[in-house]
Amino acid sequence: MSIENLQNLENAPVILQANRLVKTYTQSSGRFGFGSAQIKALDDVSLSLKAGSTLAVVGESGSGKSTLARCLLQLHPFDSGEVLFEGKDLAKLDANSLRSMRKNLQMVFQDPFASLNPRMRVGEIVGEGLLIHGLGSASEKKNRAAEQKNKVQQMLERVGLSAGDALKYPHQFSGGQRQRIGIARALVLQPKVVVCDEPVSALDVSVQAQILLLLKELQHEMQLSYIFISHDLRVVRHIADEMVVMHKGKIVEQGKVVDIYNAPQQAYTQQLLSAIPGRKAA
Amino acid sequence: MTEILTINNLNVTPKNDPHRFLVKDAAFSLSPGKTTCIVGESGSGKSLTALTIMGLLSAQLQSTGSVIFKGEDITLLDNKALQKIRGAKIGMIFQEPMTSLNPVLTVGYQIGESLTAHLGLKGSGLKLRVESLLQQVGIPIERANSYPDELSGGQRQRVMIAMSIACEPALLIADEPTTALDVTVQAQILQLLDELKTRMNMAMLFITHDFGVVADIADDVIVMFRGEIVETGTKKQVLDKPQHPYTKALLACVPDAEGKKQLKPIDYAWLKDGLNDKKAAA
C-alpha cells in the first residue's frame, strides 16, 4: 500500500475530484444501423483522489472505466458534471491554461505497442512533453535543450532503462520495457496525478510484478497520486488504497480496498470478488 | 495403459534455424477425466506444444518426436487421416471467440458442421443434436439461428465449446479459452468446462498463463520456461511446494486476492545460477 497507514489516508487532502459526471454516447442500432440508441457511459459518477494515494477504478468491459479516465483528463468532453484539480474546475479553464495544467495530469496507457510512435526515438518520445511545456530552468535555449536531454536520460535510468536507449526506436524493446518508456514519458514532467489505464494487463506476470513495484517506488519518491484502472482484482488489492466499483456506467460501491475485499456490501461487488480465479481453491 | 495421449522427445524448431529450440524435449502424458494445465509466460512454448499435438504447426516450423494418441503415433499420419481425428477425437478451443467463428454462418450451422463431416448426421437428427449441445453449454436453443455478432463474448465462447465437444472427443485442448473474457464470465466458462470434462470423461489440456485459473481447474500442472518443461506434478505439489527455481520465482510474482503477499520480480541472473547449480547437482 502506498500510504503507510490508513490514518494518513484519512488526513490527506483531495487532489482530484469528480462531481456527478455524465457522459452519453449515441450509437447506431438495429439492422443496418438506421436507428440510434443512447448509451450512458457515465451515469452520475463522483469520486475523489487523495494526494499521495492510489484510487482503483474496477469494472468489467463496457462498465465505463476507460471513459471515466478520459473524462477526468479532459480528453473527452462530458455532458455534465465537473472535474476539480486542486480545487480548480478544469472545464472552465481556457485552452492555454488547460495545456499548462496538463503537465500535472499524465496518463500511462494499456497497450505498450500501440501507444508509442514507431517513428520517433525513445528520447524524443519521452522528451516531447518537456519540449511542449518548455520545461527547464536555463534561460538560453541551447542550455535548456541540454538540460531537457539530461532529464530524459535520468528518467530513463530511473525506470530501469539506460541513458543510451534514448537513441533507439520503440520496436527495439520488449513489452515490459515499452511500458517503462510509457511510464518515463508520463513522469518526466513531474506530474501530480497519473492515470494508469490497465498498465499491466498486457504483460506477463513476471513483468507485471516488476512494473507494479516500479509504480509503487516512483509514487513514493515523487509523491504521485494514481488513478489505477483495472479489471484484475488481484492487482488492485496490491496497489490501491481506495477503490470504486463500476457497473454499467454507475459506481455501485466505493471505499477502502481493505474494507471492500473483507466485506463487500453490494451484490455486484460480491459477484466480482468471488469470480477472482484461484480464490475457491485457496 | 490408461493414458490417452503420450508425448515423447517433442522438439519444435524453425525450418531455417534447426538449432533454435522453441520447444525442447517435451514429454508428458494425459489421462481421461483429468485436466492438465500447461502454464508459462509468453514465448515459453505452451501454445506451440498444443499446435504440434494437433498437427497445426505453421509451415515455417518443424517438429520431431512422437505424439501417441490412443496407441497410435499421429505425427506419422497424413493430412487426410489427421482430419478424421481433429474435431472428432481431439477437440480444440482457442483464445479469441470473436475471430474463431465465421461471421456469415449461423452458430447452429457451425456447430452442426463437424457432426455432418465426422458422423454423417443430417436433417432432424442433426437439429436435435445441435439443440442438445446448445443446452449442454447453457445457450437457449433458439440461438441456433443467430449469427456470431448477435452473441456476447461469453456466449461465443460457449458456442466454441459446443463445437469442440460435438463429436464427444476423448481429448479437449483449450488454449487460453478465458483470457479475453471478463472475470465473472470466466468463472462460468471454467465451471462449464470442468463439468463437461467430468461428465464426458475427457482428458483436457488447458493452456493458461494465469495461476489463479490453474488453481481453479487443474488436476495436474506442467510449467514451461523458454521452451522446456521445468516442472510437472499435481496441482497441490506445484502450487504449494514448487521444486524448480523458476516455478518458485514465477509464483512469487503472482498477486493474491488477499494482498498478503509481497511481490517479488524474477531475478533472471539469480535464476540462471540456480539452473546451473541444479544441472551441476544432477
Coordinates of C-alpha atoms in Angstrom, one line a residue:
Chain A
M1 CA 0.0 0.0 0.0
S2 CA 1.3 3.4 -0.9
I3 CA 0.2 5.3 2.1
E4 CA 1.9 4.0 5.2
N5 CA -1.2 3.8 7.3
L6 CA -4.8 4.5 6.9
Q7 CA -4.6 7.4 9.3
N8 CA -2.5 9.3 6.8
L9 CA -5.1 8.5 4.1
E10 CA -7.9 10.0 6.1
N11 CA -5.9 13.2 6.6
A12 CA -4.5 13.6 3.1
P13 CA -6.0 16.5 1.1
V14 CA -8.1 15.7 -2.0
I15 CA -6.1 16.4 -5.2
L16 CA -8.5 15.4 -7.9
Q17 CA -12.3 15.3 -7.6
A18 CA -15.1 14.4 -10.0
N19 CA -18.6 15.5 -9.2
R20 CA -21.6 14.0 -10.9
L21 CA -20.1 13.2 -14.2
V22 CA -22.5 12.2 -17.0
K23 CA -21.4 11.1 -20.4
T24 CA -23.7 9.8 -23.1
Y25 CA -22.8 8.2 -26.4
T26 CA -25.1 7.9 -29.3
Q27 CA -24.8 4.6 -31.1
S28 CA -26.4 3.5 -34.3
S29 CA -28.5 0.4 -33.7
G30 CA -30.9 -2.0 -35.3
R31 CA -30.4 -3.8 -38.6
F32 CA -28.2 -1.7 -40.9
G33 CA -27.7 0.9 -38.1
F34 CA -30.6 3.2 -39.1
G35 CA -31.8 3.5 -35.5
S36 CA -30.0 5.2 -32.7
A37 CA -29.6 4.4 -29.1
Q38 CA -28.3 6.4 -26.2
I39 CA -25.7 4.7 -24.1
K40 CA -24.9 6.1 -20.7
A41 CA -21.2 5.5 -20.4
L42 CA -21.0 7.5 -17.2
D43 CA -24.1 8.0 -15.1
D44 CA -23.7 10.4 -12.2
V45 CA -20.2 9.4 -11.3
S46 CA -18.5 11.1 -8.3
L47 CA -15.1 10.3 -6.8
S48 CA -12.2 11.9 -5.1
L49 CA -8.5 11.0 -5.1
K50 CA -6.4 11.8 -2.1
A51 CA -2.9 13.2 -2.5
G52 CA -0.2 10.5 -2.5
S53 CA -2.7 7.7 -2.7
T54 CA -3.9 5.2 -5.3
L55 CA -7.6 5.0 -6.2
A56 CA -8.5 2.0 -8.3
V57 CA -11.4 2.0 -10.7
V58 CA -12.6 -1.5 -11.2
G59 CA -15.2 -3.0 -13.5
E60 CA -15.8 -5.3 -16.4
S61 CA -15.6 -4.4 -20.1
G62 CA -18.1 -1.8 -21.0
S63 CA -18.5 -0.6 -17.4
G64 CA -17.3 2.9 -18.3
K65 CA -13.9 2.8 -16.6
S66 CA -11.8 4.0 -19.6
T67 CA -14.4 6.7 -20.4
L68 CA -14.0 7.9 -16.9
A69 CA -10.2 8.1 -17.2
R70 CA -10.5 10.1 -20.4
C71 CA -13.1 12.5 -19.0
L72 CA -11.0 13.1 -15.9
L73 CA -8.1 14.2 -18.1
Q74 CA -10.4 16.3 -20.3
L75 CA -9.5 14.1 -23.3
H76 CA -13.2 13.5 -23.9
P77 CA -15.9 16.1 -23.4
F78 CA -18.7 15.1 -21.0
D79 CA -22.3 16.2 -20.8
S80 CA -22.5 17.5 -17.3
G81 CA -20.6 17.4 -14.0
E82 CA -17.2 18.8 -13.1
V83 CA -13.6 17.7 -12.6
L84 CA -11.7 19.7 -10.0
F85 CA -7.9 19.5 -9.8
E86 CA -6.6 21.1 -6.6
G87 CA -9.9 22.8 -6.4
K88 CA -9.9 24.3 -9.9
D89 CA -12.6 23.3 -12.4
L90 CA -10.7 22.0 -15.4
A91 CA -13.6 22.5 -17.8
K92 CA -13.7 26.2 -17.0
L93 CA -10.0 26.8 -18.0
D94 CA -9.2 28.3 -21.4
A95 CA -7.1 26.3 -23.8
N96 CA -3.8 27.8 -22.7
S97 CA -4.3 27.3 -19.0
L98 CA -5.6 23.8 -19.6
R99 CA -2.5 23.0 -21.6
S100 CA -0.2 24.2 -18.9
M101 CA -2.3 22.3 -16.4
R102 CA -1.8 19.1 -18.3
K103 CA 1.7 18.6 -17.1
N104 CA 0.3 17.9 -13.7
L105 CA -2.1 15.2 -15.1
Q106 CA -0.4 12.5 -17.1
M107 CA -1.5 9.1 -18.4
V108 CA 0.0 5.6 -18.8
F109 CA -1.7 3.5 -21.4
Q110 CA -2.6 -0.1 -21.6
D111 CA -1.0 -1.2 -24.9
P112 CA 2.7 -0.6 -24.9
F113 CA 2.8 -1.5 -28.6
A114 CA 0.2 1.0 -29.8
S115 CA 0.9 3.9 -27.5
L116 CA 4.4 4.7 -28.7
N117 CA 5.1 6.4 -32.0
P118 CA 7.1 3.9 -34.0
R119 CA 8.9 6.6 -36.0
M120 CA 10.2 8.5 -33.0
R121 CA 13.3 7.7 -31.0
V122 CA 12.7 6.9 -27.3
G123 CA 14.4 10.1 -26.3
E124 CA 12.1 12.2 -28.5
I125 CA 9.0 10.3 -27.2
V126 CA 10.0 10.9 -23.5
G127 CA 11.3 14.4 -24.1
E128 CA 8.3 15.7 -26.2
G129 CA 6.4 16.8 -23.2
L130 CA 9.4 18.8 -21.8
L131 CA 9.7 20.5 -25.2
I132 CA 6.0 21.4 -25.4
H133 CA 5.9 22.7 -21.9
G134 CA 9.2 24.5 -22.3
L135 CA 10.4 23.0 -19.0
G136 CA 13.9 23.7 -17.7
S137 CA 15.4 26.5 -15.7
A138 CA 18.2 27.7 -18.0
S139 CA 17.4 30.9 -19.8
E140 CA 19.3 30.2 -23.0
K141 CA 17.5 27.9 -25.5
K142 CA 20.7 25.9 -26.2
N143 CA 21.3 25.2 -22.5
R144 CA 17.7 24.3 -22.0
A145 CA 17.9 21.7 -24.7
A146 CA 20.8 20.1 -22.9
E147 CA 19.0 20.2 -19.6
Q148 CA 16.0 18.5 -21.1
K149 CA 18.1 15.9 -22.7
N150 CA 19.7 15.3 -19.3
K151 CA 16.3 15.0 -17.7
V152 CA 15.2 12.4 -20.2
Q153 CA 18.3 10.3 -19.6
Q154 CA 17.9 10.5 -15.9
M155 CA 14.2 9.5 -16.2
L156 CA 15.1 6.5 -18.5
E157 CA 17.6 5.3 -15.9
R158 CA 15.1 5.8 -13.1
V159 CA 12.6 3.4 -14.8
G160 CA 15.2 0.8 -15.4
L161 CA 16.4 1.5 -18.9
S162 CA 19.7 3.1 -19.8
A163 CA 20.6 6.6 -21.0
G164 CA 21.8 5.2 -24.3
D165 CA 18.3 3.8 -25.0
A166 CA 17.2 7.4 -25.9
L167 CA 18.6 6.8 -29.3
K168 CA 16.7 3.6 -30.0
Y169 CA 13.2 3.1 -31.5
P170 CA 10.3 1.5 -29.7
H171 CA 10.3 -1.7 -31.8
Q172 CA 13.8 -2.5 -30.3
F173 CA 12.2 -3.1 -26.9
S174 CA 10.1 -5.8 -25.2
G175 CA 6.6 -5.2 -23.9
G176 CA 7.7 -4.6 -20.4
Q177 CA 10.5 -2.2 -21.5
R178 CA 8.0 -0.3 -23.6
Q179 CA 5.7 0.1 -20.7
R180 CA 8.7 1.5 -18.8
I181 CA 9.1 4.0 -21.7
G182 CA 5.4 4.9 -21.3
I183 CA 6.0 5.5 -17.6
A184 CA 9.1 7.6 -18.2
R185 CA 7.1 9.7 -20.7
A186 CA 4.4 10.4 -18.1
L187 CA 6.7 11.0 -15.2
V188 CA 9.4 13.2 -16.8
L189 CA 7.0 16.2 -16.4
Q190 CA 6.8 15.6 -12.7
P191 CA 3.1 15.4 -12.7
K192 CA 0.9 15.2 -9.6
V193 CA -1.7 12.9 -10.8
V194 CA -1.1 9.9 -13.1
V195 CA -4.0 8.0 -14.6
C196 CA -2.9 4.4 -15.4
D197 CA -5.3 2.7 -17.8
E198 CA -4.7 -1.1 -17.4
P199 CA -1.0 -0.5 -17.3
V200 CA -0.1 -4.1 -16.7
S201 CA -2.8 -6.2 -18.3
A202 CA -0.9 -6.8 -21.5
L203 CA 2.2 -8.1 -19.6
D204 CA 3.3 -11.4 -18.3
V205 CA 3.1 -11.9 -14.6
S206 CA 6.8 -11.6 -14.0
V207 CA 7.0 -8.3 -15.9
Q208 CA 3.7 -7.3 -14.3
A209 CA 5.3 -7.6 -10.9
Q210 CA 8.3 -5.5 -12.0
I211 CA 6.1 -2.7 -13.3
L212 CA 3.8 -2.7 -10.2
L213 CA 6.8 -2.4 -7.9
L214 CA 8.3 0.4 -10.1
L215 CA 5.0 2.3 -10.0
K216 CA 4.9 2.0 -6.2
E217 CA 8.5 3.1 -5.8
L218 CA 8.0 6.1 -8.0
Q219 CA 4.8 7.0 -6.2
H220 CA 6.8 7.2 -3.0
E221 CA 9.7 9.1 -4.4
M222 CA 7.7 11.7 -6.4
Q223 CA 4.6 11.9 -4.2
L224 CA 2.4 10.8 -7.0
S225 CA -1.4 10.2 -6.8
Y226 CA -2.6 7.4 -9.1
I227 CA -6.0 6.6 -10.6
F228 CA -5.5 3.0 -11.4
I229 CA -7.9 1.5 -13.9
S230 CA -8.0 -2.3 -13.9
H231 CA -10.2 -5.4 -14.3
D232 CA -7.8 -7.5 -12.3
L233 CA -8.8 -7.6 -8.7
R234 CA -5.7 -9.3 -7.5
V235 CA -3.6 -6.4 -8.9
V236 CA -5.9 -3.8 -7.4
R237 CA -5.6 -5.5 -4.0
H238 CA -1.8 -4.9 -4.2
I239 CA -1.5 -1.4 -5.5
A240 CA -4.6 0.6 -4.4
D241 CA -5.6 2.2 -1.2
E242 CA -9.2 3.0 -2.2
M243 CA -11.4 1.8 -4.9
V244 CA -14.6 2.4 -6.8
V245 CA -16.5 -0.4 -8.5
M246 CA -18.2 0.5 -11.7
H247 CA -21.1 -1.4 -13.4
K248 CA -22.9 -0.1 -16.5
G249 CA -21.7 3.4 -16.1
K250 CA -22.6 3.7 -12.4
I251 CA -20.4 3.5 -9.3
V252 CA -22.0 0.7 -7.3
E253 CA -19.6 0.7 -4.4
Q254 CA -16.7 2.7 -3.2
G255 CA -14.4 2.7 -0.1
K256 CA -11.1 1.5 1.2
V257 CA -9.7 -1.6 -0.6
V258 CA -9.3 -3.5 2.6
D259 CA -12.9 -2.9 3.7
I260 CA -14.4 -3.8 0.3
Y261 CA -12.4 -7.0 0.0
N262 CA -13.2 -8.1 3.5
A263 CA -16.9 -7.2 3.4
P264 CA -18.3 -6.2 0.0
Q265 CA -21.7 -4.6 0.5
Q266 CA -23.2 -4.8 -3.0
A267 CA -24.3 -8.0 -4.7
Y268 CA -22.3 -7.0 -7.8
T269 CA -19.1 -6.4 -5.9
Q270 CA -19.6 -9.8 -4.2
Q271 CA -20.0 -11.4 -7.5
L272 CA -16.9 -9.8 -8.9
L273 CA -14.8 -10.8 -5.9
S274 CA -16.0 -14.4 -5.8
A275 CA -15.1 -14.7 -9.5
I276 CA -11.4 -14.0 -8.9
P277 CA -9.7 -17.1 -10.2
G278 CA -7.9 -19.2 -7.6
R279 CA -9.9 -17.9 -4.7
K280 CA -12.0 -21.1 -4.4
A281 CA -9.0 -23.4 -4.1
A282 CA -7.1 -21.2 -1.7
Chain B
M1 CA -2.4 -48.3 -20.2
T2 CA -4.7 -45.5 -19.1
E3 CA -3.0 -42.6 -20.9
I4 CA -5.0 -41.2 -23.8
L5 CA -2.1 -39.2 -25.1
T6 CA 1.6 -39.5 -24.6
I7 CA 4.2 -37.1 -25.9
N8 CA 7.9 -38.0 -26.1
N9 CA 11.0 -36.0 -27.1
L10 CA 8.9 -33.4 -28.7
N11 CA 11.0 -30.6 -30.3
V12 CA 9.9 -27.7 -32.4
T13 CA 12.4 -25.6 -34.4
P14 CA 12.2 -23.1 -37.2
K15 CA 12.9 -24.8 -40.5
N16 CA 15.6 -22.3 -41.4
D17 CA 17.2 -22.5 -38.0
P18 CA 17.1 -26.1 -36.7
H19 CA 19.3 -25.4 -33.8
R20 CA 17.0 -22.9 -32.1
F21 CA 14.6 -24.9 -30.0
L22 CA 11.2 -23.3 -29.5
V23 CA 10.1 -26.4 -27.7
K24 CA 12.8 -28.7 -26.4
D25 CA 12.5 -32.3 -25.5
A26 CA 8.9 -32.1 -24.1
A27 CA 7.4 -35.2 -22.7
F28 CA 4.1 -35.8 -20.7
S29 CA 1.0 -37.9 -20.8
L30 CA -2.7 -37.2 -20.3
S31 CA -5.3 -39.4 -18.7
P32 CA -9.1 -39.4 -19.2
G33 CA -11.2 -37.3 -16.8
K34 CA -8.2 -35.2 -15.8
T35 CA -7.3 -31.6 -16.6
T36 CA -3.6 -30.9 -17.2
C37 CA -2.7 -27.2 -17.2
I38 CA 0.4 -26.0 -19.2
V39 CA 1.4 -22.8 -17.6
G40 CA 4.1 -20.4 -18.6
E41 CA 4.8 -16.9 -19.9
S42 CA 4.6 -15.7 -23.4
G43 CA 7.2 -17.4 -25.6
S44 CA 7.5 -20.4 -23.3
G45 CA 6.3 -22.7 -26.0
K46 CA 2.9 -23.7 -24.4
S47 CA 0.8 -22.9 -27.5
L48 CA 3.3 -24.5 -29.9
T49 CA 3.1 -27.7 -27.9
A50 CA -0.7 -27.7 -28.3
L51 CA -0.5 -26.9 -32.0
T52 CA 2.1 -29.7 -32.6
I53 CA -0.3 -32.2 -31.0
M54 CA -3.0 -31.1 -33.4
G55 CA -0.6 -31.2 -36.4
L56 CA -1.3 -27.5 -36.9
L57 CA 2.2 -26.0 -36.8
S58 CA 2.8 -23.2 -39.3
A59 CA 4.8 -24.0 -42.5
Q60 CA 7.9 -22.3 -41.2
L61 CA 8.2 -24.6 -38.2
Q62 CA 9.0 -28.3 -38.0
S63 CA 8.7 -30.8 -35.2
T64 CA 10.3 -34.1 -34.2
G65 CA 9.3 -36.6 -31.6
S66 CA 6.2 -38.7 -31.1
V67 CA 2.7 -37.9 -30.2
I68 CA 0.9 -41.1 -29.3
F69 CA -2.9 -40.8 -29.2
K70 CA -4.7 -43.9 -28.3
G71 CA -1.7 -46.1 -29.1
E72 CA -1.1 -44.5 -32.5
D73 CA 1.7 -42.1 -33.4
I74 CA -0.3 -39.3 -35.0
T75 CA 2.8 -37.4 -36.2
L76 CA 3.2 -40.2 -38.8
L77 CA -0.3 -39.7 -40.2
D78 CA -1.0 -37.8 -43.5
N79 CA -3.3 -34.8 -43.5
K80 CA -6.4 -36.8 -44.5
A81 CA -6.0 -39.2 -41.7
L82 CA -5.4 -36.4 -39.3
Q83 CA -8.6 -34.6 -40.3
K84 CA -10.5 -37.7 -39.2
I85 CA -9.0 -37.2 -35.7
R86 CA -9.1 -33.4 -35.4
G87 CA -12.5 -32.2 -34.4
A88 CA -13.8 -35.8 -33.9
K89 CA -11.4 -37.3 -31.3
I90 CA -9.4 -34.2 -30.4
G91 CA -11.4 -31.0 -29.9
M92 CA -9.8 -27.6 -29.6
I93 CA -10.9 -24.2 -28.3
F94 CA -9.0 -21.0 -29.0
Q95 CA -8.5 -17.8 -27.1
E96 CA -10.4 -15.4 -29.3
P97 CA -14.1 -16.3 -29.6
M98 CA -14.6 -13.3 -31.8
T99 CA -12.2 -14.3 -34.5
S100 CA -12.6 -18.1 -34.4
L101 CA -16.3 -18.1 -35.6
N102 CA -17.4 -17.5 -39.2
P103 CA -19.4 -14.3 -39.2
V104 CA -21.7 -15.2 -42.1
L105 CA -22.9 -18.6 -40.8
T106 CA -25.4 -19.1 -38.0
V107 CA -24.0 -20.7 -34.9
G108 CA -26.3 -23.7 -35.3
Y109 CA -24.8 -24.4 -38.7
Q110 CA -21.3 -24.1 -37.4
I111 CA -21.9 -26.5 -34.6
G112 CA -23.5 -28.9 -37.0
E113 CA -20.7 -28.8 -39.5
S114 CA -18.4 -31.2 -37.7
L115 CA -21.3 -33.5 -36.9
T116 CA -22.1 -33.8 -40.6
A117 CA -18.5 -34.2 -41.5
H118 CA -17.5 -36.8 -38.9
L119 CA -20.7 -38.6 -38.1
G120 CA -22.8 -38.0 -41.2
L121 CA -25.7 -36.5 -39.3
K122 CA -28.3 -34.7 -41.3
G123 CA -31.8 -33.3 -41.1
S124 CA -33.8 -33.6 -38.0
G125 CA -31.2 -35.8 -36.3
L126 CA -28.7 -33.1 -36.8
K127 CA -31.0 -30.5 -35.5
L128 CA -31.8 -32.4 -32.3
R129 CA -28.1 -33.0 -31.6
V130 CA -27.2 -29.3 -32.1
E131 CA -30.0 -28.3 -29.8
S132 CA -28.8 -30.7 -27.2
L133 CA -25.3 -29.3 -27.5
L134 CA -26.6 -25.8 -27.1
Q135 CA -28.4 -26.9 -23.9
Q136 CA -25.3 -28.5 -22.5
V137 CA -23.3 -25.3 -22.8
G138 CA -26.1 -23.2 -21.4
I139 CA -27.4 -21.3 -24.5
P140 CA -31.1 -21.1 -25.3
I141 CA -31.9 -23.4 -28.4
E142 CA -33.5 -20.5 -30.4
R143 CA -29.9 -19.1 -30.6
A144 CA -29.1 -21.8 -33.2
N145 CA -30.3 -19.3 -35.8
S146 CA -28.3 -16.4 -34.5
Y147 CA -25.1 -15.1 -36.1
P148 CA -21.9 -14.7 -34.0
D149 CA -22.2 -10.9 -33.9
E150 CA -25.5 -11.2 -32.1
L151 CA -23.9 -13.0 -29.2
S152 CA -21.8 -11.8 -26.3
G153 CA -18.2 -12.8 -25.8
G154 CA -19.1 -15.4 -23.2
Q155 CA -21.9 -16.9 -25.4
R156 CA -19.5 -17.1 -28.3
Q157 CA -17.0 -19.0 -26.2
R158 CA -19.9 -21.3 -25.2
V159 CA -20.6 -21.9 -28.9
M160 CA -16.9 -22.7 -29.5
I161 CA -17.1 -25.2 -26.6
A162 CA -20.3 -26.7 -28.1
M163 CA -18.4 -27.1 -31.5
S164 CA -15.4 -28.7 -29.8
I165 CA -17.3 -31.3 -27.8
A166 CA -19.9 -32.0 -30.6
C167 CA -18.3 -35.4 -31.5
E168 CA -17.5 -36.2 -27.9
P169 CA -13.7 -36.1 -28.3
A170 CA -11.5 -38.1 -26.0
L171 CA -9.2 -35.1 -25.6
L172 CA -10.0 -31.4 -25.5
I173 CA -7.3 -28.9 -26.0
A174 CA -8.2 -25.4 -24.7
D175 CA -5.7 -22.6 -25.5
E176 CA -6.3 -19.7 -23.1
P177 CA -10.0 -20.0 -23.6
T178 CA -10.9 -17.4 -21.0
T179 CA -8.2 -14.9 -21.3
A180 CA -10.3 -12.5 -23.4
L181 CA -13.3 -12.7 -21.1
D182 CA -14.4 -10.7 -18.0
V183 CA -13.8 -12.4 -14.7
T184 CA -17.4 -13.3 -13.9
V185 CA -17.8 -14.8 -17.4
Q186 CA -14.5 -16.6 -17.0
A187 CA -15.7 -18.2 -13.8
Q188 CA -18.8 -19.5 -15.6
I189 CA -16.8 -20.9 -18.5
L190 CA -14.3 -22.6 -16.3
Q191 CA -17.1 -24.3 -14.4
L192 CA -18.8 -25.4 -17.6
L193 CA -15.5 -26.9 -18.9
D194 CA -14.9 -28.7 -15.6
E195 CA -18.5 -30.2 -15.6
L196 CA -18.2 -31.3 -19.3
K197 CA -14.8 -32.9 -18.6
T198 CA -16.2 -34.9 -15.7
R199 CA -19.4 -35.9 -17.4
M200 CA -17.7 -37.0 -20.7
N201 CA -14.6 -38.4 -19.0
M202 CA -12.5 -36.3 -21.4
A203 CA -8.8 -35.6 -20.9
M204 CA -8.4 -31.8 -21.0
L205 CA -5.1 -30.0 -21.9
F206 CA -5.6 -26.5 -20.7
I207 CA -3.1 -23.8 -21.6
T208 CA -3.0 -20.6 -19.5
H209 CA -0.7 -18.0 -18.1
D210 CA -2.9 -17.4 -15.0
F211 CA -2.1 -19.3 -11.8
G212 CA -5.5 -18.4 -10.4
V213 CA -7.1 -20.3 -13.3
V214 CA -4.7 -23.2 -12.6
A215 CA -5.8 -23.3 -9.0
D216 CA -9.4 -23.4 -10.1
I217 CA -9.3 -26.0 -12.8
A218 CA -6.2 -28.2 -12.9
D219 CA -5.6 -31.7 -11.6
D220 CA -2.0 -31.8 -12.9
V221 CA 0.3 -28.9 -13.8
I222 CA 3.1 -28.6 -16.3
V223 CA 5.4 -25.5 -16.1
M224 CA 7.2 -24.4 -19.2
F225 CA 10.0 -21.9 -19.4
R226 CA 11.8 -20.9 -22.6
G227 CA 10.7 -24.0 -24.5
E228 CA 11.4 -26.5 -21.8
I229 CA 9.2 -28.3 -19.3
V230 CA 10.8 -27.3 -16.0
E231 CA 8.3 -28.9 -13.6
T232 CA 5.4 -31.3 -13.6
G233 CA 3.3 -32.5 -10.8
T234 CA -0.2 -32.5 -9.2
K235 CA -1.7 -29.1 -8.6
K236 CA -1.0 -29.3 -4.9
Q237 CA 2.6 -30.2 -5.4
V238 CA 3.3 -27.5 -7.9
L239 CA 1.4 -24.6 -6.3
D240 CA 2.2 -25.4 -2.7
K241 CA 5.6 -27.0 -2.9
P242 CA 7.3 -25.9 -6.1
Q243 CA 10.6 -27.5 -6.6
H244 CA 12.1 -25.7 -9.6
P245 CA 13.6 -22.2 -9.0
Y246 CA 11.7 -20.8 -12.0
T247 CA 8.4 -22.1 -10.7
K248 CA 9.2 -20.6 -7.3
A249 CA 10.1 -17.3 -8.8
L250 CA 7.1 -17.2 -11.1
L251 CA 4.7 -17.9 -8.2
A252 CA 6.3 -15.0 -6.2
C253 CA 5.2 -12.7 -9.0
V254 CA 1.5 -13.6 -8.8
P255 CA -0.5 -11.1 -6.8
D256 CA -3.0 -12.8 -4.4
A257 CA -6.6 -11.6 -3.7
E258 CA -5.8 -11.2 0.0
G259 CA -2.9 -8.8 -0.5
K260 CA -0.8 -10.6 2.0
K261 CA 2.0 -11.5 -0.4
Q262 CA 5.0 -9.3 -1.1
L263 CA 5.5 -9.3 -4.9
K264 CA 9.0 -10.3 -5.9
P265 CA 10.0 -9.9 -9.6
I266 CA 12.1 -12.6 -11.1
D267 CA 15.8 -12.1 -10.8
Y268 CA 17.0 -13.8 -14.0
A269 CA 20.7 -13.6 -13.2
W270 CA 20.0 -15.4 -10.0
L271 CA 17.7 -17.8 -11.8
K272 CA 20.4 -18.7 -14.3
D273 CA 22.8 -19.5 -11.4
G274 CA 20.1 -21.6 -9.8
L275 CA 19.5 -23.5 -13.0
N276 CA 23.2 -24.2 -13.4
D277 CA 23.5 -25.3 -9.8
K278 CA 20.7 -27.7 -10.4
K279 CA 22.2 -29.1 -13.6
A280 CA 25.6 -29.4 -11.8
A281 CA 23.9 -31.3 -9.0
A282 CA 22.1 -33.7 -11.3

